[in-house]
Amino acid sequence: MSADRVPITLGLQTDKPRGAYAELAVLAENLGFSGVSVFSDLLYQSSIVPLIEMAWATERIRLGCACWNPFTLHPYEIANQAALLDAHSGGRAYVGLARGSWLGGIGLQPTRPVAHLREAVGFIDALLAGEGAGHPGELFRLDEGVRLVSESRRLPFLVGSWGPQGAALAGEHADEIKLGGSANPAMIAVTRERLRVGADRAGRRPEDIGIVLGAVTVIDRDRSVARDLARREVAMYLDVIAELDPTVELPEGLIPEIRERLRDGRADAGSIIPDEVLDLFAFAGDPDDIAAQAQRLIDAGVDRIEFGTPHGVDEAEGITLLGREVLPRLKAR
């Protein structure tokens, strides 16, 4: 990929055995991807060990968690782990924060999620800066003079959010905003306007905050195989995010039916997702399909695309196909 092209990164689930992350990260680096993120979905393994494993194995790609959750992990721990990743990667880390989903299952019911995220950003930024300035928060207070023992620096911030308030927060404080689970070009203009509210407050330009779209990705030379697997993979996420997209009119009864099938543990929960809906919430198909989907996002003004797990029936083969047959087809906007 040439330097003027939109960065394309990979997103990995933290469900892999020791060594697998390093192998996939080296593969991604060799194929020309710009970075690798790991998710931090509830009940999956912690993200820091996979990130460090990838940091040791690579030299160029950007690394980070998309996203850490300050409702389940204190901002002190997030800052400390981010500093650790930055040190072990030679300065290639970023910090991703989001409210997360399914928190009710572990007894958490955030009542002021945006205020919580705002204070977490301020706390983490102040601690990583290493200047001892402190952070006078109500939820997260950092006393003046408190510093990490090891060296640290301010890191780029990504906020994961679909909503207007989260986008405004990103407009004020973040370097990027990520819409996890979206492959919808229409959401780029919507998000840019939502960013403007916070950017104006902070005296920033909304164009300076990168918009990242990432979603379940399944590529295969047999497009029907890819799309069937993508439907299965995207069902649990569609249940959470589909109704957050104001540009989409879903078929009546689709989400309740998917929820019922998920509750019943049915493997066919996603089989009822229509093609036109699948293409807005996943990258799915053969190389021609995926390249066309990604190019639509680039043409609409996206600043980064993140192809999410599982990538293919076999993950390494899927990543290889993305790198060799999709990346070279993408044109700069």
mmCIF file of C-alpha atoms in Angstrom:
data_model
loop_
_atom_site.group_PDB
_atom_site.id
_atom_site.type_symbol
_atom_site.label_atom_id
_atom_site.label_comp_id
_atom_site.label_asym_id
_atom_site.label_seq_id
_atom_site.Cartn_x
_atom_site.Cartn_y
_atom_site.Cartn_z
ATOM 1 C CA MET A 1 0.000 0.000 0.000
ATOM 2 C CA SER A 2 1.244 3.463 -0.799
ATOM 3 C CA ALA A 3 1.611 6.057 1.925
ATOM 4 C CA ASP A 4 -1.359 8.115 0.691
ATOM 5 C CA ARG A 5 -3.865 5.301 1.071
ATOM 6 C CA VAL A 6 -6.265 4.937 3.967
ATOM 7 C CA PRO A 7 -4.705 2.741 6.685
ATOM 8 C CA ILE A 8 -6.136 -0.778 6.795
ATOM 9 C CA THR A 9 -5.790 -2.676 10.056
ATOM 10 C CA LEU A 10 -6.896 -6.000 11.502
ATOM 11 C CA GLY A 11 -8.938 -6.650 14.627
ATOM 12 C CA LEU A 12 -8.409 -9.910 16.528
ATOM 13 C CA GLN A 13 -10.536 -11.553 19.183
ATOM 14 C CA THR A 14 -8.657 -12.621 22.335
ATOM 15 C CA ASP A 15 -9.580 -16.286 21.993
ATOM 16 C CA LYS A 16 -6.362 -17.728 20.617
ATOM 17 C CA PRO A 17 -3.612 -19.935 22.064
ATOM 18 C CA ARG A 18 -0.121 -18.770 22.952
ATOM 19 C CA GLY A 19 1.942 -17.962 19.879
ATOM 20 C CA ALA A 20 -1.000 -17.474 17.523
ATOM 21 C CA TYR A 21 -1.075 -13.702 18.003
ATOM 22 C CA ALA A 22 2.593 -13.307 17.103
ATOM 23 C CA GLU A 23 2.166 -15.430 13.970
ATOM 24 C CA LEU A 24 -0.851 -13.436 12.800
ATOM 25 C CA ALA A 25 0.776 -10.082 13.610
ATOM 26 C CA VAL A 26 3.932 -10.968 11.651
ATOM 27 C CA LEU A 27 1.743 -12.106 8.771
ATOM 28 C CA ALA A 28 -0.172 -8.805 8.880
ATOM 29 C CA GLU A 29 3.038 -6.785 8.972
ATOM 30 C CA ASN A 30 4.527 -8.689 6.045
ATOM 31 C CA LEU A 31 1.356 -8.247 3.990
ATOM 32 C CA GLY A 32 1.332 -4.471 4.434
ATOM 33 C CA PHE A 33 -1.395 -3.888 7.003
ATOM 34 C CA SER A 34 -0.940 -0.745 9.085
ATOM 35 C CA GLY A 35 -1.758 -2.206 12.471
ATOM 36 C CA VAL A 36 -3.436 -4.856 14.586
ATOM 37 C CA SER A 37 -5.953 -4.245 17.341
ATOM 38 C CA VAL A 38 -7.322 -6.744 19.810
ATOM 39 C CA PHE A 39 -10.831 -6.599 21.170
ATOM 40 C CA SER A 40 -11.677 -6.610 24.850
ATOM 41 C CA ASP A 41 -15.140 -8.105 24.717
ATOM 42 C CA LEU A 42 -16.675 -9.148 28.002
ATOM 43 C CA LEU A 43 -15.679 -12.633 29.263
ATOM 44 C CA TYR A 44 -12.862 -13.074 26.742
ATOM 45 C CA GLN A 45 -9.198 -13.194 27.781
ATOM 46 C CA SER A 46 -7.441 -10.011 28.838
ATOM 47 C CA SER A 47 -5.934 -8.074 25.949
ATOM 48 C CA ILE A 48 -2.517 -7.137 27.336
ATOM 49 C CA VAL A 49 -0.804 -10.525 26.903
ATOM 50 C CA PRO A 50 -1.749 -10.842 23.201
ATOM 51 C CA LEU A 51 -0.654 -7.244 22.644
ATOM 52 C CA ILE A 52 2.745 -7.777 24.250
ATOM 53 C CA GLU A 53 3.197 -11.001 22.305
ATOM 54 C CA MET A 54 2.583 -9.089 19.075
ATOM 55 C CA ALA A 55 4.801 -6.194 20.152
ATOM 56 C CA TRP A 56 7.763 -8.516 20.630
ATOM 57 C CA ALA A 57 7.229 -10.174 17.246
ATOM 58 C CA THR A 58 6.789 -7.072 15.060
ATOM 59 C CA GLU A 59 8.663 -3.892 14.193
ATOM 60 C CA ARG A 60 6.347 -1.551 12.293
ATOM 61 C CA ILE A 61 2.624 -2.035 12.861
ATOM 62 C CA ARG A 62 0.560 0.032 15.271
ATOM 63 C CA LEU A 63 -0.917 -1.889 18.221
ATOM 64 C CA GLY A 64 -3.708 -1.262 20.673
ATOM 65 C CA CYS A 65 -6.845 -2.467 22.388
ATOM 66 C CA ALA A 66 -10.126 -1.500 20.761
ATOM 67 C CA CYS A 67 -11.315 -1.087 23.318
ATOM 68 C CA TRP A 68 -10.429 -1.150 27.002
ATOM 69 C CA ASN A 69 -13.433 -0.698 29.261
ATOM 70 C CA PRO A 70 -13.121 1.726 32.216
ATOM 71 C CA PHE A 71 -16.243 0.202 33.801
ATOM 72 C CA THR A 72 -14.506 -3.151 34.294
ATOM 73 C CA LEU A 73 -10.863 -1.991 34.478
ATOM 74 C CA HIS A 74 -9.768 1.061 36.454
ATOM 75 C CA PRO A 75 -8.163 3.817 34.324
ATOM 76 C CA TYR A 76 -4.978 3.406 36.365
ATOM 77 C CA GLU A 77 -4.663 -0.175 35.103
ATOM 78 C CA ILE A 78 -5.482 0.899 31.549
ATOM 79 C CA ALA A 79 -2.804 3.609 31.634
ATOM 80 C CA ASN A 80 -0.263 1.235 33.135
ATOM 81 C CA GLN A 81 -0.941 -1.472 30.543
ATOM 82 C CA ALA A 82 -0.871 1.058 27.688
ATOM 83 C CA ALA A 83 2.493 2.364 28.895
ATOM 84 C CA LEU A 84 3.767 -1.208 29.084
ATOM 85 C CA LEU A 85 2.631 -1.888 25.521
ATOM 86 C CA ASP A 86 4.197 1.343 24.289
ATOM 87 C CA ALA A 87 7.526 0.475 25.907
ATOM 88 C CA HIS A 88 7.594 -3.082 24.572
ATOM 89 C CA SER A 89 6.562 -2.019 21.057
ATOM 90 C CA GLY A 90 9.052 0.827 20.795
ATOM 91 C CA GLY A 91 6.404 3.556 20.718
ATOM 92 C CA ARG A 92 3.685 1.970 18.570
ATOM 93 C CA ALA A 93 0.785 1.914 21.041
ATOM 94 C CA TYR A 94 -2.543 3.689 21.193
ATOM 95 C CA VAL A 95 -5.273 3.738 23.866
ATOM 96 C CA GLY A 96 -8.808 2.690 22.958
ATOM 97 C CA LEU A 97 -11.727 3.255 25.347
ATOM 98 C CA ALA A 98 -15.403 2.304 25.096
ATOM 99 C CA ARG A 99 -18.415 1.655 27.290
ATOM 100 C CA GLY A 100 -18.721 -1.925 26.072
ATOM 101 C CA SER A 101 -21.760 -4.208 25.925
ATOM 102 C CA TRP A 102 -23.424 -6.993 27.890
ATOM 103 C CA LEU A 103 -22.321 -5.441 31.219
ATOM 104 C CA GLY A 104 -25.621 -6.296 32.877
ATOM 105 C CA GLY A 105 -24.571 -9.939 32.913
ATOM 106 C CA ILE A 106 -21.900 -9.153 35.501
ATOM 107 C CA GLY A 107 -24.047 -6.756 37.510
ATOM 108 C CA LEU A 108 -22.839 -3.470 35.998
ATOM 109 C CA GLN A 109 -25.372 -0.850 34.934
ATOM 110 C CA PRO A 110 -23.548 2.351 33.874
ATOM 111 C CA THR A 111 -25.714 5.357 34.657
ATOM 112 C CA ARG A 112 -23.438 8.123 33.308
ATOM 113 C CA PRO A 113 -21.374 6.380 30.631
ATOM 114 C CA VAL A 114 -20.166 9.491 28.789
ATOM 115 C CA ALA A 115 -19.132 11.254 32.030
ATOM 116 C CA HIS A 116 -17.370 8.042 33.051
ATOM 117 C CA LEU A 117 -15.483 7.889 29.751
ATOM 118 C CA ARG A 118 -14.636 11.595 29.891
ATOM 119 C CA GLU A 119 -13.029 11.255 33.320
ATOM 120 C CA ALA A 120 -11.229 8.083 32.291
ATOM 121 C CA VAL A 121 -9.692 9.873 29.288
ATOM 122 C CA GLY A 122 -8.532 12.753 31.500
ATOM 123 C CA PHE A 123 -7.117 10.448 34.174
ATOM 124 C CA ILE A 124 -5.245 8.230 31.699
ATOM 125 C CA ASP A 125 -3.886 11.165 29.739
ATOM 126 C CA ALA A 126 -2.649 12.900 32.898
ATOM 127 C CA LEU A 127 -0.988 9.746 34.239
ATOM 128 C CA LEU A 128 0.696 8.860 30.941
ATOM 129 C CA ALA A 129 1.961 12.429 30.484
ATOM 130 C CA GLY A 130 4.232 11.854 33.473
ATOM 131 C CA GLU A 131 4.143 15.493 34.554
ATOM 132 C CA GLY A 132 2.430 14.936 37.890
ATOM 133 C CA ALA A 133 -0.299 17.469 37.088
ATOM 134 C CA GLY A 134 -3.028 15.267 38.524
ATOM 135 C CA HIS A 135 -6.669 15.040 37.472
ATOM 136 C CA PRO A 136 -9.449 16.438 39.702
ATOM 137 C CA GLY A 137 -12.226 14.004 38.803
ATOM 138 C CA GLU A 138 -15.331 12.998 40.723
ATOM 139 C CA LEU A 139 -15.190 9.385 39.585
ATOM 140 C CA PHE A 140 -11.437 9.047 39.009
ATOM 141 C CA ARG A 141 -9.145 11.380 40.937
ATOM 142 C CA LEU A 142 -5.412 11.533 40.371
ATOM 143 C CA ASP A 143 -3.498 13.509 42.981
ATOM 144 C CA GLU A 144 -0.865 16.011 41.957
ATOM 145 C CA GLY A 145 2.632 14.567 41.967
ATOM 146 C CA VAL A 146 1.477 10.992 41.267
ATOM 147 C CA ARG A 147 3.490 9.427 38.441
ATOM 148 C CA LEU A 148 4.147 5.974 37.031
ATOM 149 C CA VAL A 149 7.537 4.645 38.106
ATOM 150 C CA SER A 150 8.442 3.622 34.554
ATOM 151 C CA GLU A 151 8.775 6.153 31.759
ATOM 152 C CA SER A 152 5.605 7.003 29.858
ATOM 153 C CA ARG A 153 4.275 9.489 27.337
ATOM 154 C CA ARG A 154 0.950 10.785 26.084
ATOM 155 C CA LEU A 155 -0.546 8.290 23.645
ATOM 156 C CA PRO A 156 -3.081 8.658 20.829
ATOM 157 C CA PHE A 157 -6.660 8.062 22.009
ATOM 158 C CA LEU A 158 -9.446 6.206 20.265
ATOM 159 C CA VAL A 159 -13.018 6.344 21.580
ATOM 160 C CA GLY A 160 -15.375 3.573 20.568
ATOM 161 C CA SER A 161 -18.915 4.940 20.295
ATOM 162 C CA TRP A 162 -22.008 4.927 18.103
ATOM 163 C CA GLY A 163 -23.898 7.689 19.909
ATOM 164 C CA PRO A 164 -23.948 11.493 19.540
ATOM 165 C CA GLN A 165 -22.611 12.118 23.046
ATOM 166 C CA GLY A 166 -19.725 9.691 22.612
ATOM 167 C CA ALA A 167 -18.894 11.278 19.274
ATOM 168 C CA ALA A 168 -18.918 14.731 20.871
ATOM 169 C CA LEU A 169 -16.525 13.434 23.535
ATOM 170 C CA ALA A 170 -14.245 12.102 20.789
ATOM 171 C CA GLY A 171 -14.464 15.463 19.059
ATOM 172 C CA GLU A 172 -13.148 17.123 22.205
ATOM 173 C CA HIS A 173 -10.440 14.705 23.294
ATOM 174 C CA ALA A 174 -9.727 11.810 20.909
ATOM 175 C CA ASP A 175 -7.553 11.229 17.883
ATOM 176 C CA GLU A 176 -9.988 8.677 16.443
ATOM 177 C CA ILE A 177 -13.515 7.414 16.888
ATOM 178 C CA LYS A 178 -14.385 3.840 16.013
ATOM 179 C CA LEU A 179 -17.783 2.504 15.033
ATOM 180 C CA GLY A 180 -17.384 -1.152 15.881
ATOM 181 C CA GLY A 181 -19.568 -3.437 13.807
ATOM 182 C CA SER A 182 -20.196 -1.019 10.946
ATOM 183 C CA ALA A 183 -19.374 -1.242 7.251
ATOM 184 C CA ASN A 184 -21.926 1.428 6.355
ATOM 185 C CA PRO A 185 -20.625 4.385 4.303
ATOM 186 C CA ALA A 186 -23.604 6.536 5.346
ATOM 187 C CA MET A 187 -22.413 6.573 8.964
ATOM 188 C CA ILE A 188 -19.242 8.490 8.056
ATOM 189 C CA ALA A 189 -21.021 11.782 7.322
ATOM 190 C CA VAL A 190 -23.318 11.287 10.327
ATOM 191 C CA THR A 191 -20.347 10.728 12.616
ATOM 192 C CA ARG A 192 -18.424 13.685 11.215
ATOM 193 C CA GLU A 193 -21.306 15.999 12.108
ATOM 194 C CA ARG A 194 -21.576 14.479 15.581
ATOM 195 C CA LEU A 195 -17.846 14.996 16.093
ATOM 196 C CA ARG A 196 -18.287 18.663 15.203
ATOM 197 C CA VAL A 197 -20.202 19.393 18.426
ATOM 198 C CA GLY A 198 -17.269 18.450 20.650
ATOM 199 C CA ALA A 199 -14.621 19.687 18.240
ATOM 200 C CA ASP A 200 -16.169 23.153 18.190
ATOM 201 C CA ARG A 201 -16.206 23.201 21.984
ATOM 202 C CA ALA A 202 -12.522 22.333 22.093
ATOM 203 C CA GLY A 203 -11.458 24.602 19.243
ATOM 204 C CA ARG A 204 -10.590 21.640 17.020
ATOM 205 C CA ARG A 205 -11.471 20.757 13.430
ATOM 206 C CA PRO A 206 -13.728 17.691 13.121
ATOM 207 C CA GLU A 207 -11.699 16.673 10.083
ATOM 208 C CA ASP A 208 -8.706 16.163 12.374
ATOM 209 C CA ILE A 209 -10.418 13.304 14.249
ATOM 210 C CA GLY A 210 -10.119 10.052 12.340
ATOM 211 C CA ILE A 211 -13.239 7.998 11.713
ATOM 212 C CA VAL A 212 -12.627 4.250 11.895
ATOM 213 C CA LEU A 213 -15.136 1.656 10.719
ATOM 214 C CA GLY A 214 -14.552 -1.968 11.637
ATOM 215 C CA ALA A 215 -16.683 -5.067 11.443
ATOM 216 C CA VAL A 216 -16.761 -8.848 11.264
ATOM 217 C CA THR A 217 -14.865 -9.847 8.134
ATOM 218 C CA VAL A 218 -15.056 -13.154 6.290
ATOM 219 C CA ILE A 219 -13.344 -13.587 2.937
ATOM 220 C CA ASP A 220 -13.262 -16.739 0.838
ATOM 221 C CA ARG A 221 -12.997 -17.522 -2.853
ATOM 222 C CA ASP A 222 -16.407 -19.156 -2.445
ATOM 223 C CA ARG A 223 -18.522 -16.104 -1.609
ATOM 224 C CA SER A 224 -21.481 -18.176 -0.372
ATOM 225 C CA VAL A 225 -19.257 -19.873 2.203
ATOM 226 C CA ALA A 226 -17.957 -16.482 3.339
ATOM 227 C CA ARG A 227 -21.376 -14.889 3.598
ATOM 228 C CA ASP A 228 -22.910 -17.837 5.474
ATOM 229 C CA LEU A 229 -20.113 -17.718 8.060
ATOM 230 C CA ALA A 230 -20.365 -13.916 8.318
ATOM 231 C CA ARG A 231 -24.076 -14.188 9.091
ATOM 232 C CA ARG A 232 -23.351 -16.577 11.946
ATOM 233 C CA GLU A 233 -20.565 -14.382 13.316
ATOM 234 C CA VAL A 234 -22.389 -11.065 13.060
ATOM 235 C CA ALA A 235 -25.659 -12.151 14.676
ATOM 236 C CA MET A 236 -24.613 -11.448 18.281
ATOM 237 C CA TYR A 237 -23.239 -8.025 17.350
ATOM 238 C CA LEU A 238 -26.193 -7.094 15.172
ATOM 239 C CA ASP A 239 -28.402 -7.658 18.205
ATOM 240 C CA VAL A 240 -26.502 -4.841 19.965
ATOM 241 C CA ILE A 241 -25.639 -2.332 17.258
ATOM 242 C CA ALA A 242 -28.139 -2.499 14.401
ATOM 243 C CA GLU A 243 -30.658 -0.266 16.123
ATOM 244 C CA LEU A 244 -27.920 2.322 16.815
ATOM 245 C CA ASP A 245 -27.536 3.120 13.116
ATOM 246 C CA PRO A 246 -29.953 5.959 12.271
ATOM 247 C CA THR A 247 -29.441 5.538 8.533
ATOM 248 C CA VAL A 248 -30.783 1.964 8.364
ATOM 249 C CA GLU A 249 -34.399 0.814 8.271
ATOM 250 C CA LEU A 250 -34.374 -2.818 9.346
ATOM 251 C CA PRO A 251 -37.008 -5.334 8.266
ATOM 252 C CA GLU A 252 -39.800 -5.480 10.826
ATOM 253 C CA GLY A 253 -39.240 -8.181 13.423
ATOM 254 C CA LEU A 254 -35.655 -8.968 12.371
ATOM 255 C CA ILE A 255 -33.915 -8.036 15.638
ATOM 256 C CA PRO A 256 -36.504 -9.653 17.961
ATOM 257 C CA GLU A 257 -36.263 -12.872 15.938
ATOM 258 C CA ILE A 258 -32.443 -12.841 16.090
ATOM 259 C CA ARG A 259 -32.580 -12.215 19.849
ATOM 260 C CA GLU A 260 -34.962 -15.121 20.343
ATOM 261 C CA ARG A 261 -32.748 -17.446 18.337
ATOM 262 C CA LEU A 262 -29.662 -16.319 20.271
ATOM 263 C CA ARG A 263 -31.446 -16.941 23.581
ATOM 264 C CA ASP A 264 -32.322 -20.424 22.371
ATOM 265 C CA GLY A 265 -28.697 -21.056 21.390
ATOM 266 C CA ARG A 266 -29.602 -21.676 17.762
ATOM 267 C CA ALA A 267 -26.698 -21.783 15.318
ATOM 268 C CA ASP A 268 -28.894 -20.308 12.583
ATOM 269 C CA ALA A 269 -29.526 -17.016 14.400
ATOM 270 C CA GLY A 270 -27.922 -15.030 11.600
ATOM 271 C CA SER A 271 -29.378 -16.963 8.673
ATOM 272 C CA ILE A 272 -32.336 -14.574 8.432
ATOM 273 C CA ILE A 273 -30.127 -11.485 7.921
ATOM 274 C CA PRO A 274 -30.848 -10.125 4.414
ATOM 275 C CA ASP A 275 -27.958 -9.454 2.044
ATOM 276 C CA GLU A 276 -28.476 -5.693 2.085
ATOM 277 C CA VAL A 277 -28.326 -5.647 5.907
ATOM 278 C CA LEU A 278 -25.311 -7.952 6.072
ATOM 279 C CA ASP A 279 -23.349 -5.592 3.806
ATOM 280 C CA LEU A 280 -23.876 -2.704 6.241
ATOM 281 C CA PHE A 281 -22.647 -4.576 9.310
ATOM 282 C CA ALA A 282 -19.976 -6.973 7.986
ATOM 283 C CA PHE A 283 -17.379 -7.359 5.257
ATOM 284 C CA ALA A 284 -18.348 -10.606 3.608
ATOM 285 C CA GLY A 285 -17.700 -12.380 0.336
ATOM 286 C CA ASP A 286 -14.941 -13.017 -2.149
ATOM 287 C CA PRO A 287 -12.024 -10.615 -2.800
ATOM 288 C CA ASP A 288 -14.107 -8.607 -5.285
ATOM 289 C CA ASP A 289 -16.868 -8.145 -2.702
ATOM 290 C CA ILE A 290 -14.548 -7.071 0.113
ATOM 291 C CA ALA A 291 -12.549 -4.698 -2.076
ATOM 292 C CA ALA A 292 -15.752 -3.068 -3.316
ATOM 293 C CA GLN A 293 -17.101 -2.669 0.220
ATOM 294 C CA ALA A 294 -13.851 -1.163 1.481
ATOM 295 C CA GLN A 295 -13.582 1.180 -1.501
ATOM 296 C CA ARG A 296 -17.092 2.498 -0.842
ATOM 297 C CA LEU A 297 -15.973 3.457 2.663
ATOM 298 C CA ILE A 298 -12.811 5.117 1.345
ATOM 299 C CA ASP A 299 -14.796 7.083 -1.219
ATOM 300 C CA ALA A 300 -17.180 8.202 1.533
ATOM 301 C CA GLY A 301 -14.298 9.628 3.569
ATOM 302 C CA VAL A 302 -13.362 6.976 6.135
ATOM 303 C CA ASP A 303 -9.950 7.521 7.770
ATOM 304 C CA ARG A 304 -9.199 3.898 8.674
ATOM 305 C CA ILE A 305 -10.789 0.500 8.040
ATOM 306 C CA GLU A 306 -10.406 -2.385 10.465
ATOM 307 C CA PHE A 307 -11.153 -5.867 9.157
ATOM 308 C CA GLY A 308 -12.353 -7.803 12.198
ATOM 309 C CA THR A 309 -12.162 -11.427 13.194
ATOM 310 C CA PRO A 310 -12.594 -14.222 12.050
ATOM 311 C CA HIS A 311 -11.294 -13.039 8.599
ATOM 312 C CA GLY A 312 -11.935 -16.425 6.996
ATOM 313 C CA VAL A 313 -12.832 -20.055 7.588
ATOM 314 C CA ASP A 314 -9.137 -20.292 8.472
ATOM 315 C CA GLU A 315 -7.964 -16.994 9.978
ATOM 316 C CA ALA A 316 -4.437 -16.977 8.536
ATOM 317 C CA GLU A 317 -5.729 -17.878 5.085
ATOM 318 C CA GLY A 318 -8.330 -15.128 5.308
ATOM 319 C CA ILE A 319 -5.758 -12.534 6.341
ATOM 320 C CA THR A 320 -3.480 -13.649 3.507
ATOM 321 C CA LEU A 321 -6.297 -13.289 1.001
ATOM 322 C CA LEU A 322 -7.128 -9.824 2.338
ATOM 323 C CA GLY A 323 -3.493 -8.759 2.109
ATOM 324 C CA ARG A 324 -2.733 -10.171 -1.310
ATOM 325 C CA GLU A 325 -6.010 -9.626 -3.145
ATOM 326 C CA VAL A 326 -7.842 -6.787 -1.382
ATOM 327 C CA LEU A 327 -5.187 -4.291 -0.251
ATOM 328 C CA PRO A 328 -3.655 -3.883 -3.743
ATOM 329 C CA ARG A 329 -7.067 -3.052 -5.234
ATOM 330 C CA LEU A 330 -7.872 -0.172 -2.878
ATOM 331 C CA LYS A 331 -7.437 3.297 -4.332
ATOM 332 C CA ALA A 332 -6.791 6.524 -2.454
ATOM 333 C CA ARG A 333 -9.803 8.801 -2.225
#
